Amino acid sequence: MMQAEQMRKHIPKIALLGLILESNRFARPASLDDFECLTVKRGKTLIDDARSATPTIAIEFSAFVKAMDATGDWQPVPIILMASRPLGVVREAVFKSYCAEAISQLDESFDGVYLCHHGAMVAEHLHDPDGAIAEMARSAVGPKTPIIMTLDLHANISDKMCHSVDLICGYRTNPHVDQYDRGQEAAFGLRQILNGLARPKIAHVKLPLAPSSITLLTSNGPLGRAIDFGQRRLAEFGSKILNISIFGNFIFSDVPENGVSIVVTARDDTAIATSLANEIAALIWDTRDDYVKSLTPFEKAIEIALDRGRKPVIFADSGDNPGGGGSGRTTGLLSALLASDATNVLYGSFFDPTLAQDAHAKGIGATFTAIFNHDRNDTPWEQWDERFGVEAKVIGLHDGEIVGRLGTMAGRKLSLGPCALLEIAGVKVVVISERAQTADPVFFEMFDQDIAAAYTVIVKSRGHFRAGFAPWFEGSNIYEIDTVGLTSPVLSRWNFKNVPQPSFPFQTKAEWKRYL
């Protein structure tokens, strides 16, 4: 009897796929090579990585798979996951090739689909490729198959996305330390839908508010308060609400979809979702003036670095954040520190494969003329990557195979390529061969550097470093420096062409009225 019952039991077949890219319109385009440098995995290789203790792939994808494994039988169909570090628009050929491979394998035989995306991708030919993929997936599997989508807090949400999927789970933290939780939540939500416990209804409200990412921290500040309010309201609504996600937008995508979005998924009631989304939107709109933030002037940063009478501090090179499409190669802050004879400085990390290779060839203990940006070109996205040479000593070498220890990278296997630690007068510089933001102390610790002993730590990162370096720095010991580069958060420096107008803070008289 039991055997017959098990034979009759339907095991859900779930498609797993995703294309992850955060597009900075002003950075160089993302080619297939850029995805292959980070993630292009299919089939068994993909599912095995997801189930490993230290996955290389997106944490939320791994969490989704592990949560599905833990909550019942299922038949995963790992189609493809592609991910690039943040860059510019994805090449049209890459996007179309992905769609041809991924979407062609979807059909009405699937019981569910999981889409793992960032949500701020731009293609050469499309403003909203994330929405286009969701729409194509819906067309392929039909109207009744649940589609679940995980997205970054900086996603640019479109109505096309919301109309095409059944549940959107966005990160709630910035720095993004809840990726695992959101992957789990997506799996739990899918289980509820498959078991007939929910018939999701999504409401989406877009505000004419397009702030820069430095204003979107969640441990404090207006977005964090809005997210906390949303989660409190979710609890108050009890089982009527499946998810509330608030997306801060990624301004450098420069798309019509820019703007803060509130996405509420109700269990089965559109009116409740719409009312709650508008309630949260009104709260955010009323605090829009708080989404403007000042930076520490460049000259002031140098003064602070030279001040011998203060506590250790950390500087964020905010204009050159590889986590937002920055080159990781601007030299303005480094050269100014060297010219000012700053001492006891840890600087990380400079993306320069050629320089790293030179250091490995010289060997530990060697002194040589280090040429930064030796191979730079005259492209618009390299205009701040100045070339300069300086005498340096090689004091550390590493193969770049590490596992993140704290914050957004914790537990994730990272491959940075050949790395070197150079000592240049009073500054120690980490050089890496794969572009990445320095959001984890392991970038310094792989060279046995004691972060607590440094007088000034400088990271090429926008905000994720706050979670990774929290044991050493907080509050008044953190400075966001006004530096040049592809991620400068001073919005007046950029020629945005597609951001909806009027939008705050571009136009302070922008208006929004609650609608039902």
Short mmCIF file of C-alpha atoms in Angstrom, two decimals:
data_model
loop_
_atom_site.label_atom_id
_atom_site.label_comp_id
_atom_site.label_asym_id
_atom_site.label_seq_id
_atom_site.Cartn_x
_atom_site.Cartn_y
_atom_site.Cartn_z
CA MET A 1 0.00 0.00 0.00
CA MET A 2 2.78 2.41 0.97
CA GLN A 3 4.72 1.59 -2.22
CA ALA A 4 1.68 2.30 -4.38
CA GLU A 5 1.15 5.63 -2.61
CA GLN A 6 4.76 6.65 -3.18
CA MET A 7 4.50 5.73 -6.85
CA ARG A 8 1.47 7.97 -7.20
CA LYS A 9 3.18 10.88 -5.45
CA HIS A 10 4.08 13.62 -7.89
CA ILE A 11 7.65 14.90 -7.60
CA PRO A 12 7.84 18.52 -8.81
CA LYS A 13 10.22 19.24 -11.66
CA ILE A 14 11.86 22.63 -11.16
CA ALA A 15 13.94 24.52 -13.73
CA LEU A 16 16.97 26.38 -12.38
CA LEU A 17 18.51 29.19 -14.42
CA GLY A 18 19.78 32.73 -14.19
CA LEU A 19 21.75 35.53 -15.79
CA ILE A 20 23.38 37.83 -13.24
CA LEU A 21 24.86 41.22 -14.10
CA GLU A 22 24.68 44.67 -12.55
CA SER A 23 25.14 47.08 -15.45
CA ASN A 24 26.85 50.44 -15.10
CA ARG A 25 26.04 52.26 -18.33
CA PHE A 26 29.38 54.11 -18.18
CA ALA A 27 31.60 51.02 -17.80
CA ARG A 28 32.87 48.80 -20.59
CA PRO A 29 30.44 46.26 -22.07
CA ALA A 30 30.29 42.74 -20.63
CA SER A 31 31.44 40.03 -23.03
CA LEU A 32 31.19 36.26 -22.76
CA ASP A 33 34.74 36.23 -21.36
CA ASP A 34 33.57 38.29 -18.40
CA PHE A 35 30.95 35.69 -17.51
CA GLU A 36 33.39 32.84 -18.00
CA CYS A 37 35.78 34.55 -15.56
CA LEU A 38 33.14 34.26 -12.82
CA THR A 39 30.28 31.84 -13.51
CA VAL A 40 29.10 29.81 -16.47
CA LYS A 41 27.79 26.51 -15.14
CA ARG A 42 25.31 23.96 -16.42
CA GLY A 43 23.77 20.66 -15.44
CA LYS A 44 25.51 18.50 -12.87
CA THR A 45 28.37 20.97 -12.45
CA LEU A 46 25.87 23.65 -11.47
CA ILE A 47 23.85 21.56 -9.02
CA ASP A 48 27.00 20.11 -7.42
CA ASP A 49 28.39 23.60 -6.86
CA ALA A 50 25.09 24.72 -5.36
CA ARG A 51 25.16 21.84 -2.88
CA SER A 52 28.80 22.32 -1.85
CA ALA A 53 29.85 23.75 1.51
CA THR A 54 31.73 26.63 -0.15
CA PRO A 55 29.92 27.39 -3.40
CA THR A 56 31.48 29.58 -6.07
CA ILE A 57 28.10 30.62 -7.45
CA ALA A 58 25.53 33.14 -6.18
CA ILE A 59 24.76 32.39 -2.54
CA GLU A 60 21.00 32.67 -3.03
CA PHE A 61 21.07 30.04 -5.79
CA SER A 62 22.90 27.64 -3.49
CA ALA A 63 20.49 28.41 -0.65
CA PHE A 64 17.47 27.79 -2.88
CA VAL A 65 18.77 24.36 -3.87
CA LYS A 66 19.66 23.39 -0.30
CA ALA A 67 16.27 24.54 1.00
CA MET A 68 14.45 22.56 -1.68
CA ASP A 69 16.55 19.52 -0.78
CA ALA A 70 15.61 19.91 2.88
CA THR A 71 11.87 20.38 2.39
CA GLY A 72 10.86 17.41 0.31
CA ASP A 73 11.34 15.50 -2.89
CA TRP A 74 11.93 17.43 -6.07
CA GLN A 75 13.50 16.98 -9.47
CA PRO A 76 15.91 19.85 -10.11
CA VAL A 77 16.72 20.62 -13.73
CA PRO A 78 19.83 22.82 -13.58
CA ILE A 79 19.81 24.49 -16.99
CA ILE A 80 22.39 27.28 -16.81
CA LEU A 81 23.65 29.98 -14.47
CA MET A 82 25.79 32.79 -15.86
CA ALA A 83 27.19 35.63 -13.77
CA SER A 84 29.64 38.44 -14.39
CA ARG A 85 31.14 40.91 -12.00
CA PRO A 86 29.47 44.32 -12.40
CA LEU A 87 30.30 45.92 -15.74
CA GLY A 88 28.53 47.83 -18.50
CA VAL A 89 25.79 46.64 -20.83
CA VAL A 90 25.80 42.98 -21.77
CA ARG A 91 26.64 42.35 -25.41
CA GLU A 92 23.57 41.62 -27.50
CA ALA A 93 25.08 38.39 -28.80
CA VAL A 94 25.74 37.12 -25.26
CA PHE A 95 22.19 37.88 -24.16
CA LYS A 96 20.63 36.25 -27.19
CA SER A 97 22.86 33.19 -26.87
CA TYR A 98 21.85 32.76 -23.23
CA CYS A 99 18.16 33.07 -24.07
CA ALA A 100 18.44 30.63 -26.97
CA GLU A 101 20.00 28.04 -24.67
CA ALA A 102 18.02 28.63 -21.49
CA ILE A 103 14.52 29.46 -22.67
CA SER A 104 14.52 26.73 -25.31
CA GLN A 105 14.72 24.15 -22.51
CA LEU A 106 11.60 25.43 -20.75
CA ASP A 107 8.15 24.05 -21.50
CA GLU A 108 4.85 23.27 -19.82
CA SER A 109 6.17 20.02 -18.33
CA PHE A 110 7.84 21.99 -15.53
CA ASP A 111 6.12 22.43 -12.18
CA GLY A 112 8.12 25.53 -11.32
CA VAL A 113 10.93 27.83 -12.43
CA TYR A 114 13.59 29.56 -10.34
CA LEU A 115 15.21 32.64 -11.90
CA CYS A 116 18.34 33.89 -10.14
CA HIS A 117 19.07 37.44 -11.31
CA HIS A 118 20.52 40.70 -10.06
CA GLY A 119 17.82 42.84 -11.62
CA ALA A 120 19.92 45.79 -12.82
CA MET A 121 21.17 44.30 -16.07
CA VAL A 122 21.12 46.34 -19.27
CA ALA A 123 21.74 44.93 -22.74
CA GLU A 124 23.11 46.69 -25.81
CA HIS A 125 19.65 46.49 -27.35
CA LEU A 126 17.36 46.36 -24.28
CA HIS A 127 16.79 48.52 -21.21
CA ASP A 128 15.14 45.66 -19.31
CA PRO A 129 16.70 42.29 -20.20
CA ASP A 130 15.79 40.86 -16.77
CA GLY A 131 12.14 41.55 -17.49
CA ALA A 132 12.50 40.17 -21.00
CA ILE A 133 13.85 36.87 -19.67
CA ALA A 134 11.03 36.62 -17.13
CA GLU A 135 8.50 37.29 -19.88
CA MET A 136 10.06 34.66 -22.17
CA ALA A 137 10.09 32.14 -19.33
CA ARG A 138 6.41 32.78 -18.69
CA SER A 139 5.58 32.32 -22.35
CA ALA A 140 7.50 29.03 -22.42
CA VAL A 141 5.98 27.38 -19.34
CA GLY A 142 2.48 28.77 -19.60
CA PRO A 143 0.31 30.81 -17.24
CA LYS A 144 -0.10 28.26 -14.44
CA THR A 145 3.51 27.28 -13.69
CA PRO A 146 4.91 29.26 -10.74
CA ILE A 147 8.00 31.34 -11.47
CA ILE A 148 10.08 32.54 -8.52
CA MET A 149 12.71 35.27 -8.90
CA THR A 150 15.43 36.42 -6.49
CA LEU A 151 16.83 39.91 -6.99
CA ASP A 152 19.42 42.26 -5.53
CA LEU A 153 18.30 45.22 -3.45
CA HIS A 154 19.65 47.47 -6.23
CA ALA A 155 17.44 45.96 -8.93
CA ASN A 156 15.61 48.26 -11.34
CA ILE A 157 12.13 46.78 -11.18
CA SER A 158 9.86 46.77 -14.22
CA ASP A 159 6.17 46.02 -14.56
CA LYS A 160 7.21 43.34 -17.05
CA MET A 161 9.05 41.48 -14.28
CA CYS A 162 6.12 41.75 -11.89
CA HIS A 163 3.57 40.63 -14.49
CA SER A 164 5.65 37.62 -15.53
CA VAL A 165 6.49 35.98 -12.20
CA ASP A 166 4.60 34.77 -9.14
CA LEU A 167 6.99 35.76 -6.37
CA ILE A 168 9.91 38.19 -6.16
CA CYS A 169 12.29 37.89 -3.20
CA GLY A 170 14.65 40.86 -2.94
CA TYR A 171 17.56 41.30 -0.57
CA ARG A 172 16.65 43.22 2.58
CA THR A 173 20.16 44.16 3.66
CA ASN A 174 22.84 46.47 2.31
CA PRO A 175 25.58 45.29 2.68
CA HIS A 176 23.94 42.19 1.26
CA VAL A 177 24.38 39.66 4.05
CA ASP A 178 20.97 38.01 3.67
CA GLN A 179 21.46 36.34 0.28
CA TYR A 180 21.20 32.89 1.84
CA ASP A 181 17.99 33.83 3.63
CA ARG A 182 16.41 35.13 0.44
CA GLY A 183 17.28 31.95 -1.44
CA GLN A 184 15.64 29.95 1.32
CA GLU A 185 12.61 32.22 1.29
CA ALA A 186 12.22 31.72 -2.46
CA ALA A 187 12.26 27.94 -2.00
CA PHE A 188 9.77 28.05 0.87
CA GLY A 189 7.50 30.30 -1.19
CA LEU A 190 7.62 27.90 -4.11
CA ARG A 191 6.74 25.00 -1.82
CA GLN A 192 3.69 26.89 -0.57
CA ILE A 193 2.50 27.61 -4.10
CA LEU A 194 3.07 24.02 -5.21
CA ASN A 195 1.08 22.76 -2.22
CA GLY A 196 -1.85 25.03 -3.01
CA LEU A 197 -1.32 27.26 0.01
CA ALA A 198 -0.94 30.46 -2.02
CA ARG A 199 -2.16 32.02 -5.25
CA PRO A 200 0.21 34.99 -5.27
CA LYS A 201 -0.82 38.48 -6.34
CA ILE A 202 1.91 41.08 -6.89
CA ALA A 203 1.56 44.85 -6.51
CA HIS A 204 4.33 47.18 -7.70
CA VAL A 205 4.72 50.88 -6.95
CA LYS A 206 7.52 52.90 -8.54
CA LEU A 207 8.54 56.22 -7.01
CA PRO A 208 10.14 59.16 -8.87
CA LEU A 209 13.07 58.78 -6.48
CA ALA A 210 16.39 57.66 -7.95
CA PRO A 211 19.11 57.90 -5.29
CA SER A 212 22.74 56.85 -5.46
CA SER A 213 23.77 53.63 -3.75
CA ILE A 214 25.66 55.31 -0.89
CA THR A 215 22.31 56.46 0.53
CA LEU A 216 20.85 52.94 0.56
CA LEU A 217 22.51 51.36 3.60
CA THR A 218 20.10 49.40 5.78
CA SER A 219 21.77 49.31 9.20
CA ASN A 220 20.84 52.98 9.44
CA GLY A 221 19.32 55.54 7.13
CA PRO A 222 15.98 55.91 5.37
CA LEU A 223 15.93 52.70 3.35
CA GLY A 224 16.68 50.58 6.40
CA ARG A 225 13.84 52.25 8.27
CA ALA A 226 11.47 51.64 5.35
CA ILE A 227 12.43 47.97 5.13
CA ASP A 228 11.97 47.56 8.89
CA PHE A 229 8.55 49.18 8.60
CA GLY A 230 7.63 46.86 5.76
CA GLN A 231 8.62 43.77 7.72
CA ARG A 232 6.62 44.95 10.71
CA ARG A 233 3.57 45.45 8.51
CA LEU A 234 4.11 42.01 6.98
CA ALA A 235 3.97 40.50 10.45
CA GLU A 236 0.85 42.50 11.28
CA PHE A 237 -0.90 41.20 8.16
CA GLY A 238 -0.07 37.65 9.22
CA SER A 239 -0.41 35.02 6.54
CA LYS A 240 -2.06 37.40 4.06
CA ILE A 241 1.32 38.65 2.79
CA LEU A 242 4.02 36.38 1.36
CA ASN A 243 6.75 38.93 0.76
CA ILE A 244 7.59 42.62 0.87
CA SER A 245 10.66 43.71 -1.09
CA ILE A 246 11.90 47.27 -1.42
CA PHE A 247 14.40 48.00 -4.18
CA GLY A 248 16.62 51.08 -4.06
CA ASN A 249 17.48 51.02 -7.81
CA PHE A 250 20.94 51.14 -9.39
CA ILE A 251 21.27 54.64 -10.75
CA PHE A 252 24.24 53.90 -13.03
CA SER A 253 22.12 51.59 -15.18
CA ASP A 254 20.50 54.75 -16.59
CA VAL A 255 17.25 53.11 -17.69
CA PRO A 256 13.55 54.07 -17.71
CA GLU A 257 13.10 51.54 -14.90
CA ASN A 258 15.28 53.54 -12.49
CA GLY A 259 13.59 54.53 -9.26
CA VAL A 260 12.79 53.08 -5.85
CA SER A 261 10.29 50.23 -6.14
CA ILE A 262 8.02 48.61 -3.60
CA VAL A 263 6.93 45.08 -4.50
CA VAL A 264 4.35 43.40 -2.29
CA THR A 265 3.23 39.82 -2.89
CA ALA A 266 -0.04 38.88 -1.22
CA ARG A 267 -1.08 35.29 -0.67
CA ASP A 268 -4.19 35.71 -2.82
CA ASP A 269 -5.55 39.28 -2.55
CA THR A 270 -4.51 41.99 -5.03
CA ALA A 271 -6.24 44.78 -3.11
CA ILE A 272 -4.29 44.08 0.08
CA ALA A 273 -0.99 44.00 -1.84
CA THR A 274 -1.77 47.29 -3.61
CA SER A 275 -2.82 49.09 -0.45
CA LEU A 276 0.25 47.99 1.48
CA ALA A 277 2.64 48.83 -1.38
CA ASN A 278 1.21 52.35 -1.49
CA GLU A 279 1.44 52.72 2.28
CA ILE A 280 5.15 51.88 2.21
CA ALA A 281 5.72 54.07 -0.84
CA ALA A 282 4.16 57.04 0.94
CA LEU A 283 6.48 56.55 3.90
CA ILE A 284 9.53 56.48 1.62
CA TRP A 285 8.39 59.49 -0.39
CA ASP A 286 7.86 61.54 2.75
CA THR A 287 11.51 60.91 3.72
CA ARG A 288 12.98 61.53 0.25
CA ASP A 289 15.22 64.35 1.50
CA ASP A 290 17.13 61.75 3.53
CA TYR A 291 18.28 60.04 0.31
CA VAL A 292 20.99 62.66 -0.23
CA LYS A 293 24.40 62.21 1.34
CA SER A 294 27.65 64.18 1.38
CA LEU A 295 31.11 62.68 0.96
CA THR A 296 34.43 63.44 2.60
CA PRO A 297 36.34 65.80 0.27
CA PHE A 298 39.47 64.34 -1.28
CA GLU A 299 41.80 66.90 0.30
CA LYS A 300 40.26 66.33 3.72
CA ALA A 301 40.87 62.59 3.37
CA ILE A 302 44.59 63.19 2.88
CA GLU A 303 44.63 65.40 5.98
CA ILE A 304 42.95 62.65 7.98
CA ALA A 305 45.43 60.06 6.71
CA LEU A 306 48.31 62.23 7.94
CA ASP A 307 46.72 63.01 11.32
CA ARG A 308 48.72 61.17 13.98
CA GLY A 309 46.32 61.94 16.81
CA ARG A 310 43.25 59.92 15.84
CA LYS A 311 42.00 56.36 15.99
CA PRO A 312 42.47 53.95 13.06
CA VAL A 313 40.07 54.63 10.19
CA ILE A 314 38.87 53.04 6.98
CA PHE A 315 38.41 54.97 3.72
CA ALA A 316 36.05 53.87 0.95
CA ASP A 317 37.31 54.83 -2.50
CA SER A 318 33.70 55.47 -3.49
CA GLY A 319 34.42 56.59 -7.04
CA ASP A 320 36.07 53.31 -7.96
CA ASN A 321 33.95 50.49 -6.60
CA PRO A 322 34.39 47.31 -8.68
CA GLY A 323 31.16 46.12 -7.08
CA GLY A 324 29.32 48.78 -9.08
CA GLY A 325 31.24 48.58 -12.34
CA GLY A 326 34.33 50.50 -11.27
CA SER A 327 37.59 49.59 -12.97
CA GLY A 328 39.44 48.93 -9.72
CA ARG A 329 42.38 50.76 -11.31
CA THR A 330 42.06 54.45 -10.47
CA THR A 331 45.24 55.80 -8.92
CA GLY A 332 44.26 59.23 -7.61
CA LEU A 333 43.97 58.33 -3.94
CA LEU A 334 46.99 56.03 -3.95
CA SER A 335 49.29 58.52 -5.66
CA ALA A 336 48.15 61.33 -3.34
CA LEU A 337 48.88 59.23 -0.26
CA LEU A 338 52.34 58.37 -1.55
CA ALA A 339 53.06 61.99 -2.41
CA SER A 340 52.01 63.01 1.11
CA ASP A 341 54.26 60.41 2.78
CA ALA A 342 51.37 58.70 4.57
CA THR A 343 52.45 55.81 6.77
CA ASN A 344 51.02 52.55 8.10
CA VAL A 345 48.43 52.35 5.32
CA LEU A 346 46.81 49.16 4.02
CA TYR A 347 45.45 49.70 0.51
CA GLY A 348 43.29 47.17 -1.33
CA SER A 349 42.78 46.10 -3.86
CA PHE A 350 44.29 47.27 -7.13
CA PHE A 351 43.23 45.28 -10.18
CA ASP A 352 46.29 44.88 -12.39
CA PRO A 353 47.08 41.37 -13.70
CA THR A 354 50.24 42.59 -15.44
CA LEU A 355 51.63 44.13 -12.26
CA ALA A 356 50.73 41.02 -10.25
CA GLN A 357 52.52 38.87 -12.82
CA ASP A 358 55.58 41.12 -12.63
CA ALA A 359 55.67 40.79 -8.85
CA HIS A 360 55.43 36.99 -9.06
CA ALA A 361 58.26 36.96 -11.57
CA LYS A 362 60.46 39.10 -9.29
CA GLY A 363 59.74 37.08 -6.14
CA ILE A 364 59.36 37.92 -2.47
CA GLY A 365 61.98 40.38 -1.23
CA ALA A 366 62.65 41.87 -4.66
CA THR A 367 62.60 45.61 -5.23
CA PHE A 368 61.51 46.84 -8.65
CA THR A 369 59.81 49.69 -10.47
CA ALA A 370 56.12 48.87 -10.24
CA ILE A 371 54.19 50.25 -13.21
CA PHE A 372 50.51 50.66 -12.37
CA ASN A 373 48.14 50.51 -15.37
CA HIS A 374 50.95 49.69 -17.77
CA ASP A 375 48.45 48.30 -20.27
CA ARG A 376 45.72 50.97 -20.05
CA ASN A 377 43.98 52.12 -23.22
CA ASP A 378 42.38 55.40 -24.22
CA THR A 379 38.78 54.32 -23.73
CA PRO A 380 36.15 56.44 -21.94
CA TRP A 381 35.94 53.91 -19.11
CA GLU A 382 39.70 54.11 -18.46
CA GLN A 383 39.98 57.88 -18.31
CA TRP A 384 40.75 57.87 -14.58
CA ASP A 385 43.12 54.88 -14.68
CA GLU A 386 46.31 56.92 -14.73
CA ARG A 387 49.59 55.16 -15.36
CA PHE A 388 52.42 55.76 -12.91
CA GLY A 389 55.59 54.05 -11.76
CA VAL A 390 57.10 53.80 -8.30
CA GLU A 391 59.74 51.78 -6.49
CA ALA A 392 58.12 48.88 -4.65
CA LYS A 393 59.17 45.85 -2.64
CA VAL A 394 57.41 42.50 -3.01
CA ILE A 395 56.49 41.37 0.50
CA GLY A 396 53.76 38.84 -0.28
CA LEU A 397 52.56 36.51 -3.04
CA HIS A 398 49.39 34.41 -3.23
CA ASP A 399 47.52 32.32 -5.78
CA GLY A 400 44.27 34.16 -5.03
CA GLU A 401 42.25 31.07 -4.14
CA ILE A 402 40.47 32.11 -0.97
CA VAL A 403 37.20 31.71 0.92
CA GLY A 404 35.35 34.78 2.14
CA ARG A 405 35.30 35.14 5.92
CA LEU A 406 32.95 37.99 6.82
CA GLY A 407 30.05 39.94 5.37
CA THR A 408 28.72 39.52 1.86
CA MET A 409 31.44 37.09 0.78
CA ALA A 410 31.42 34.85 3.86
CA GLY A 411 31.62 31.16 2.99
CA ARG A 412 31.97 31.76 -0.73
CA LYS A 413 34.98 30.51 -2.66
CA LEU A 414 36.74 33.34 -4.49
CA SER A 415 39.30 33.15 -7.27
CA LEU A 416 41.29 36.36 -7.55
CA GLY A 417 44.11 35.04 -9.72
CA PRO A 418 47.77 35.68 -8.87
CA CYS A 419 47.96 38.32 -6.14
CA ALA A 420 50.80 40.33 -4.66
CA LEU A 421 51.41 42.58 -1.68
CA LEU A 422 53.69 45.51 -2.49
CA GLU A 423 55.33 47.79 0.04
CA ILE A 424 55.69 51.33 -1.28
CA ALA A 425 57.17 53.61 1.37
CA GLY A 426 54.50 53.67 4.12
CA VAL A 427 51.75 52.08 2.04
CA LYS A 428 51.12 48.36 1.53
CA VAL A 429 49.17 47.71 -1.67
CA VAL A 430 47.28 44.51 -2.52
CA VAL A 431 47.34 43.78 -6.25
CA ILE A 432 44.82 41.28 -7.69
CA SER A 433 44.36 39.68 -11.10
CA GLU A 434 40.55 39.41 -11.10
CA ARG A 435 38.58 42.59 -10.56
CA ALA A 436 36.67 42.55 -7.26
CA GLN A 437 35.70 44.95 -4.52
CA THR A 438 37.58 44.62 -1.25
CA ALA A 439 34.61 43.76 0.93
CA ASP A 440 36.21 41.04 3.04
CA PRO A 441 39.25 41.14 5.37
CA VAL A 442 40.60 38.03 3.65
CA PHE A 443 41.97 40.31 0.90
CA PHE A 444 44.53 41.47 3.46
CA GLU A 445 44.60 38.40 5.66
CA MET A 446 45.76 36.13 2.84
CA PHE A 447 49.05 38.02 3.24
CA ASP A 448 48.96 37.70 7.05
CA GLN A 449 48.32 41.41 7.45
CA ASP A 450 46.91 42.54 10.80
CA ILE A 451 44.09 44.95 10.03
CA ALA A 452 43.94 46.08 13.65
CA ALA A 453 47.56 47.24 13.44
CA ALA A 454 46.99 49.51 10.42
CA TYR A 455 46.55 53.23 10.97
CA THR A 456 44.58 53.76 7.77
CA VAL A 457 42.82 51.07 5.71
CA ILE A 458 41.65 51.96 2.21
CA VAL A 459 39.26 49.79 0.23
CA LYS A 460 37.94 49.97 -3.29
CA SER A 461 34.35 49.32 -2.26
CA ARG A 462 31.13 51.30 -1.94
CA GLY A 463 29.39 49.85 1.08
CA HIS A 464 29.82 46.09 1.35
CA PHE A 465 33.12 46.59 3.18
CA ARG A 466 31.09 47.77 6.17
CA ALA A 467 29.97 44.22 6.92
CA GLY A 468 33.36 42.66 6.23
CA PHE A 469 35.32 45.14 8.33
CA ALA A 470 32.76 45.68 11.10
CA PRO A 471 35.00 44.11 13.80
CA TRP A 472 37.49 46.96 13.33
CA PHE A 473 35.57 50.00 12.09
CA GLU A 474 32.16 51.53 12.61
CA GLY A 475 30.44 54.89 12.68
CA SER A 476 32.85 57.80 12.97
CA ASN A 477 35.82 55.66 11.89
CA ILE A 478 34.39 55.15 8.38
CA TYR A 479 34.88 57.74 5.63
CA GLU A 480 33.40 57.69 2.14
CA ILE A 481 35.85 59.66 0.03
CA ASP A 482 34.85 61.83 -2.92
CA THR A 483 37.07 60.21 -5.54
CA VAL A 484 36.78 60.07 -9.31
CA GLY A 485 35.88 56.93 -11.22
CA LEU A 486 33.03 55.06 -12.83
CA THR A 487 31.02 54.87 -9.60
CA SER A 488 31.31 58.42 -8.32
CA PRO A 489 28.05 58.94 -6.41
CA VAL A 490 28.01 62.66 -7.21
CA LEU A 491 25.15 62.36 -9.69
CA SER A 492 25.65 65.81 -11.23
CA ARG A 493 28.86 64.51 -12.82
CA TRP A 494 27.00 62.09 -15.08
CA ASN A 495 25.04 62.57 -18.27
CA PHE A 496 22.04 60.37 -17.56
CA LYS A 497 19.80 60.00 -20.60
CA ASN A 498 17.15 57.47 -19.62
CA VAL A 499 16.41 57.98 -15.92
CA PRO A 500 12.74 59.04 -15.66
CA GLN A 501 12.26 62.76 -15.33
CA PRO A 502 11.36 64.43 -13.11
CA SER A 503 12.98 62.33 -10.37
CA PHE A 504 14.32 63.29 -6.98
CA PRO A 505 17.10 64.28 -6.28
CA PHE A 506 17.67 65.43 -9.87
CA GLN A 507 14.57 67.61 -9.66
CA THR A 508 13.71 68.54 -6.09
CA LYS A 509 10.14 69.46 -7.10
CA ALA A 510 9.34 65.98 -8.42
CA GLU A 511 5.90 64.85 -7.30
CA TRP A 512 4.22 61.54 -6.47
CA LYS A 513 0.66 60.84 -5.44
CA ARG A 514 -0.58 57.66 -3.86
CA TYR A 515 -2.84 55.64 -6.12
CA LEU A 516 -5.12 52.66 -5.53
#
